[in-house]
PDB file of C-alpha atoms in Angstrom:
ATOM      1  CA  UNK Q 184     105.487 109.536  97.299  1.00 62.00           C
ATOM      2  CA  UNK Q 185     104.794 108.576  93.600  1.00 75.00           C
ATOM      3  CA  UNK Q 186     106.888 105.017  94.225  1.00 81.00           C
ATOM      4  CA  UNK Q 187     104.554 104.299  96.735  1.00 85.00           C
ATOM      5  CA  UNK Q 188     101.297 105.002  95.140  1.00 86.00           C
ATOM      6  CA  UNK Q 189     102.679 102.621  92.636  1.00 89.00           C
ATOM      7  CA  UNK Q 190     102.632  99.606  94.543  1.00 90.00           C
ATOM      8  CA  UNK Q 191      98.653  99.097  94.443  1.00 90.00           C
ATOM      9  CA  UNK Q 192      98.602  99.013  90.817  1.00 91.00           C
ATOM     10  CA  UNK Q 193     101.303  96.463  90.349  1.00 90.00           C
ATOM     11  CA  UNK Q 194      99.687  94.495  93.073  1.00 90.00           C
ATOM     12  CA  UNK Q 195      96.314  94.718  90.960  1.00 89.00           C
ATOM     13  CA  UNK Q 196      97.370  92.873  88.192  1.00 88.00           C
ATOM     14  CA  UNK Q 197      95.160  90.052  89.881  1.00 86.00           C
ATOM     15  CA  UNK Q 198      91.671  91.682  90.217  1.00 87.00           C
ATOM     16  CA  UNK Q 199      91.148  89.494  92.626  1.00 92.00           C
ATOM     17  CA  UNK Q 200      93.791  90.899  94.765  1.00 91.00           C
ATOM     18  CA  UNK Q 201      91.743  94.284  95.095  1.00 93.00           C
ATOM     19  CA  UNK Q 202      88.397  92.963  95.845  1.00 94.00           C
ATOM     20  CA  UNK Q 203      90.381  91.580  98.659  1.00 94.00           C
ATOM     21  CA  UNK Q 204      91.964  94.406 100.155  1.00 94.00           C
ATOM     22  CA  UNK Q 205      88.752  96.652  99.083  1.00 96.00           C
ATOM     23  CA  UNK Q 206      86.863  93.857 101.674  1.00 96.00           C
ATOM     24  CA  UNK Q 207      89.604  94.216 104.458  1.00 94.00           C
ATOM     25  CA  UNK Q 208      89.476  98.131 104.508  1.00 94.00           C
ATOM     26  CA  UNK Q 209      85.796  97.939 104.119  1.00 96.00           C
ATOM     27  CA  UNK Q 210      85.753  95.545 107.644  1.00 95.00           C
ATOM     28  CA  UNK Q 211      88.259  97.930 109.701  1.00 93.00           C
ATOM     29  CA  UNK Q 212      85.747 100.701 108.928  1.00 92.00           C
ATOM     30  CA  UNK Q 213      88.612 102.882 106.458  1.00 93.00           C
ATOM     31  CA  UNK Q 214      86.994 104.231 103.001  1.00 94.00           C
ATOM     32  CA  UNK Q 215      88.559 102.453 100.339  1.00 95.00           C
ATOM     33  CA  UNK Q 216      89.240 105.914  98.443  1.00 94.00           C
ATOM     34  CA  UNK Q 217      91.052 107.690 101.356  1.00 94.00           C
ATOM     35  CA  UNK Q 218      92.849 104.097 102.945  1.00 94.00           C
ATOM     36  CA  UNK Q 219      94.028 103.345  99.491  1.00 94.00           C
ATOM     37  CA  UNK Q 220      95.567 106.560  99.008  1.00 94.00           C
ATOM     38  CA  UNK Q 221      96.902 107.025 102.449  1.00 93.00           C
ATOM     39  CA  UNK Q 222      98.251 103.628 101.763  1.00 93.00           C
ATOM     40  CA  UNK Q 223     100.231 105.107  98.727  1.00 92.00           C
ATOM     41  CA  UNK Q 224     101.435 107.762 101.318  1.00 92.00           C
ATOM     42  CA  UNK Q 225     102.842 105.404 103.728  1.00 92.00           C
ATOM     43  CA  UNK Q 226     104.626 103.849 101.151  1.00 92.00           C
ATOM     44  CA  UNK Q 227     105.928 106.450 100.358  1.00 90.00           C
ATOM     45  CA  UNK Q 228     107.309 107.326 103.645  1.00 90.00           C
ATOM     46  CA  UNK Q 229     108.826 104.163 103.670  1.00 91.00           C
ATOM     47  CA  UNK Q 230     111.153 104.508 100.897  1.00 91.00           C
ATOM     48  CA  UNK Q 231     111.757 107.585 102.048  1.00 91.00           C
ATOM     49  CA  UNK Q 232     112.620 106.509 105.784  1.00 91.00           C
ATOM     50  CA  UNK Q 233     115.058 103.761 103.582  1.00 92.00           C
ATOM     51  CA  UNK Q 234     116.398 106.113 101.291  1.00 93.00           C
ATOM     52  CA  UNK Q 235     117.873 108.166 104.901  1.00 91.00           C
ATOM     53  CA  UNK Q 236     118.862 105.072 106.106  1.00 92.00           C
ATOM     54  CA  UNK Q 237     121.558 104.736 102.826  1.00 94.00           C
ATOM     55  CA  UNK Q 238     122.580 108.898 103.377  1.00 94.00           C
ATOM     56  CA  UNK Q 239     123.049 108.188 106.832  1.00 93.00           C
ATOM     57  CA  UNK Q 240     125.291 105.140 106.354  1.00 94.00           C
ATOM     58  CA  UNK Q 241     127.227 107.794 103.624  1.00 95.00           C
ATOM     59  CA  UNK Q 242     125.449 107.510 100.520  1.00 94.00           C
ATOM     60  CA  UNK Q 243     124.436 110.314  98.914  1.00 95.00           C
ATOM     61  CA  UNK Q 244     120.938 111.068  98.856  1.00 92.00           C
ATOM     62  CA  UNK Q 245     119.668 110.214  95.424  1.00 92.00           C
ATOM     63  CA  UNK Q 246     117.829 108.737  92.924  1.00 92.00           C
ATOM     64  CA  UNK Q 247     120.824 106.068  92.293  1.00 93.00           C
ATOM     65  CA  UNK Q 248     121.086 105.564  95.693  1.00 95.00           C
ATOM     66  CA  UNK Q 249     117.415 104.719  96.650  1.00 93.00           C
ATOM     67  CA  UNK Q 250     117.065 102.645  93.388  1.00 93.00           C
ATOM     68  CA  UNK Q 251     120.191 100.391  95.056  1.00 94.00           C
ATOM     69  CA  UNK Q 252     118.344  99.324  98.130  1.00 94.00           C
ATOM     70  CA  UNK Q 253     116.523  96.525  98.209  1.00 94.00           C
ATOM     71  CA  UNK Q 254     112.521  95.717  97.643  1.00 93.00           C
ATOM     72  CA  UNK Q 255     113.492  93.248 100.879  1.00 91.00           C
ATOM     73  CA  UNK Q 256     114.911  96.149 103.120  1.00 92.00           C
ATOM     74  CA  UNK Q 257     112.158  97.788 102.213  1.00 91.00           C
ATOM     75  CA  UNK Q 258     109.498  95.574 103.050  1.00 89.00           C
ATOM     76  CA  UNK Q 259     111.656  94.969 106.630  1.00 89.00           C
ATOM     77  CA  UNK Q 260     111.838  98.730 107.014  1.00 88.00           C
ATOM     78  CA  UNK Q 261     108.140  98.509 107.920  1.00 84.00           C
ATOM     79  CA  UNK Q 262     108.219  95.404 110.180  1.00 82.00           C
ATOM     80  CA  UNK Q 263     111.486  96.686 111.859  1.00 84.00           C
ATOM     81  CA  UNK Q 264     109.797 100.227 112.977  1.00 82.00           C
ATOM     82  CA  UNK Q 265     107.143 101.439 114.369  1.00 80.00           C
ATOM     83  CA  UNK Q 266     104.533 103.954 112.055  1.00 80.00           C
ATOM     84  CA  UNK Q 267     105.689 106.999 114.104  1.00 82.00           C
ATOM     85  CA  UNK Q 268     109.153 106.265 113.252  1.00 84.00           C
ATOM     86  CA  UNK Q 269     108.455 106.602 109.771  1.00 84.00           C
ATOM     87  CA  UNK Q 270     107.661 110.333 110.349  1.00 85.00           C
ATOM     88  CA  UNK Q 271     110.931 111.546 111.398  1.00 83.00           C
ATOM     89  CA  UNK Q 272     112.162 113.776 108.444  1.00 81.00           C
ATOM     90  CA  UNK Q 273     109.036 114.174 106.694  1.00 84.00           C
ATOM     91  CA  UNK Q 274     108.139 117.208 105.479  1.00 81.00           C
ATOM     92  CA  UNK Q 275     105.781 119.714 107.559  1.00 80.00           C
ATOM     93  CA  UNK Q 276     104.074 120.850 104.492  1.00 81.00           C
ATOM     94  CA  UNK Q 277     103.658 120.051 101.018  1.00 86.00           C
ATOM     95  CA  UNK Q 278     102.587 121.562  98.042  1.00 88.00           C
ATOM     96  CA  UNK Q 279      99.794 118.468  97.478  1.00 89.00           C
ATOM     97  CA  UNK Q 280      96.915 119.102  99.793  1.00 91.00           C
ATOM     98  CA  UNK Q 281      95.788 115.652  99.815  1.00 91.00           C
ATOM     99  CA  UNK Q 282      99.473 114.345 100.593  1.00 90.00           C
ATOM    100  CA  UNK Q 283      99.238 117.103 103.165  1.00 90.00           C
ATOM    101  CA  UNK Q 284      96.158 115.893 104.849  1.00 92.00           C
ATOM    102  CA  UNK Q 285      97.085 112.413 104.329  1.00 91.00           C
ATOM    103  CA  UNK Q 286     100.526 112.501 106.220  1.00 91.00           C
ATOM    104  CA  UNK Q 287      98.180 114.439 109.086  1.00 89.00           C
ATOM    105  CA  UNK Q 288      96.292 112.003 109.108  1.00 90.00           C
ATOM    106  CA  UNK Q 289      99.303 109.548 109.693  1.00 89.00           C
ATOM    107  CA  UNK Q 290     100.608 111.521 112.508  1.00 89.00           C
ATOM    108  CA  UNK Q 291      97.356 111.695 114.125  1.00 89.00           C
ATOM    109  CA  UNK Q 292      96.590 107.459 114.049  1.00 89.00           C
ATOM    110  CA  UNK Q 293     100.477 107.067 114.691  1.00 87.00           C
ATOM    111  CA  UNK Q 294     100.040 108.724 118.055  1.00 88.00           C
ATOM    112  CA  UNK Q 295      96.325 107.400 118.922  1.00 86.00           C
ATOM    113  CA  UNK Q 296      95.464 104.103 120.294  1.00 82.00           C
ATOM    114  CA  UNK Q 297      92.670 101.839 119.964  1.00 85.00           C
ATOM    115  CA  UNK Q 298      91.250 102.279 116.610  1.00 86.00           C
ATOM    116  CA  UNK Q 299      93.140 104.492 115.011  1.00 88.00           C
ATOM    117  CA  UNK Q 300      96.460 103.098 115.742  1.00 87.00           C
ATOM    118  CA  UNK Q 301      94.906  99.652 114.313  1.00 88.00           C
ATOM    119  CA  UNK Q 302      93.656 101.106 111.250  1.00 90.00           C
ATOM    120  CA  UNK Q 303      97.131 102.486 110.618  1.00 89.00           C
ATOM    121  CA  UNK Q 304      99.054  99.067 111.824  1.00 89.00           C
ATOM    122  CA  UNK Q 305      96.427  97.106 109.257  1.00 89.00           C
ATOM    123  CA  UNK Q 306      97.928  99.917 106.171  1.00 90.00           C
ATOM    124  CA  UNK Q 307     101.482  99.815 107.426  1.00 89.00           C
ATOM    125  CA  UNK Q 308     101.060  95.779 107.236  1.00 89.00           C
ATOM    126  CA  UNK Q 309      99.961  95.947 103.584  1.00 89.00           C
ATOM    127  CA  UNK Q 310     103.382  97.570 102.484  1.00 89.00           C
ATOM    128  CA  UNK Q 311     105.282  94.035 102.985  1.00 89.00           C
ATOM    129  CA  UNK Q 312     102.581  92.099 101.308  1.00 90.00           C
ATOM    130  CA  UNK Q 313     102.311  94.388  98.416  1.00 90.00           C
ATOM    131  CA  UNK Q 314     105.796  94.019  97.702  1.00 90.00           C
ATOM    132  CA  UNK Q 315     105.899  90.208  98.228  1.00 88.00           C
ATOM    133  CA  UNK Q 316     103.418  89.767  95.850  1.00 90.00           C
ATOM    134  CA  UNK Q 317     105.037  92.077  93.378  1.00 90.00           C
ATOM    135  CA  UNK Q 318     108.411  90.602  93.829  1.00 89.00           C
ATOM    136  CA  UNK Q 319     107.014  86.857  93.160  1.00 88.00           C
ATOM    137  CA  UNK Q 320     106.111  87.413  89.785  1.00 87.00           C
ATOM    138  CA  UNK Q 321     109.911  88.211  88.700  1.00 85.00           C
ATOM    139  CA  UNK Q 322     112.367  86.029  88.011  1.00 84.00           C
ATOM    140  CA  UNK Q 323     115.272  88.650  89.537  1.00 80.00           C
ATOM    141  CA  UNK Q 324     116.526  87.290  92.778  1.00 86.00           C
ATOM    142  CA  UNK Q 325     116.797  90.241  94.581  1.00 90.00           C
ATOM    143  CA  UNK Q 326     114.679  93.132  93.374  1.00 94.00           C
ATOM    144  CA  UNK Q 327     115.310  96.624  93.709  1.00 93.00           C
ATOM    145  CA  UNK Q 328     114.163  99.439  94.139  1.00 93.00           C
ATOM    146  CA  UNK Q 329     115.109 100.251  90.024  1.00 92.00           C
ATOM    147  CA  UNK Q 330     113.234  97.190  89.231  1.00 92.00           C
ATOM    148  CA  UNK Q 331     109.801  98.762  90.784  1.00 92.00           C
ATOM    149  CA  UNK Q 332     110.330 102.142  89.340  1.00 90.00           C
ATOM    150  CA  UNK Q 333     110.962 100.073  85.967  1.00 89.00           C
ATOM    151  CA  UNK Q 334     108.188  97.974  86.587  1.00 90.00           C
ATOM    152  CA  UNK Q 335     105.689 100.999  87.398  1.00 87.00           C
ATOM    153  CA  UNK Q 336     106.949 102.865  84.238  1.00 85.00           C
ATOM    154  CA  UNK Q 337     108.329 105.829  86.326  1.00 79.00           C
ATOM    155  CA  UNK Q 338     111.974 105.201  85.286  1.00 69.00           C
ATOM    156  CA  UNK Q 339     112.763 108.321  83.462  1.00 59.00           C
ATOM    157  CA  UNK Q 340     116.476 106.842  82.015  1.00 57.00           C
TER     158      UNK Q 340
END
């Protein structure tokens, strides 16, 4: 979960950037506290729904192998699946109540409709633009995964 909380402050570098998203949660009705945070969450969830991808292809599951895959996979991981896909294998419980609550809170708008399920979509949607806008400020032609975590100072090597 912490790769994915990272993504919002990389993407903040342009202050306009926030005041931008900070407007578009504002307008879907989401608190800009909680929707940034469950944002972070989702994220998270994503690299983790990409990181089972690799084990299930035969890599093992690790920190090498998720920092091989692609910020591009990653960014079509959430375009090629629905939100309640990206629950499978997550965790029940956690020892974060907030990441607790927040993934409930996932599940519950995954399997709502009308407003909900649009709040969630609008989140989910913010995952591919985040990274896009990440991704064109380096000159590396196909970013990984070790590139964010280098990026967000989070790689521990």
């Amino acid at each position: 979960m912490r790769l994915g909380r990272c993504l919002l402050p990389l993407e903040d570098v342009d202050w306009w950037r926030r005041e931008r998203r900070w407007e578009g949660l504002r307008a879907k009705g989401i608190d800009v506290e909680w929707g940034e945070f469950v944002f972070g969450v989702l994220a998270g969830m994503v690299f983790h729904a990409v990181l089972r991808d690799a084990v299930a292809k035969g890599a093992p599951c690790s920190l090498a192998t998720l920092d091989e895959v692609p910020l591009r996979t990653v960014s079509d991981a959430v375009n090629d699946r629905a939100c309640w896909m990206l629950l499978a294998g997550v965790p029940t419980a956690f020892t974060d109540e907030a990441v607790e609550k927040a993934v409930l809170t996932i599940r519950l708008c995954a399997y709502s409709t009308r407003q909900p399920a649009l709040r969630l979509f609008y989140l989910a949607q913010h995952v591919p633009r985040a990274l896009g806008t990440i991704t064109a400020r380096t000159s590396a032609p196909d970013p990984t995964c070790a590139d964010l975590r280098r990026w967000a100072g989070l790689d521990t090597r």
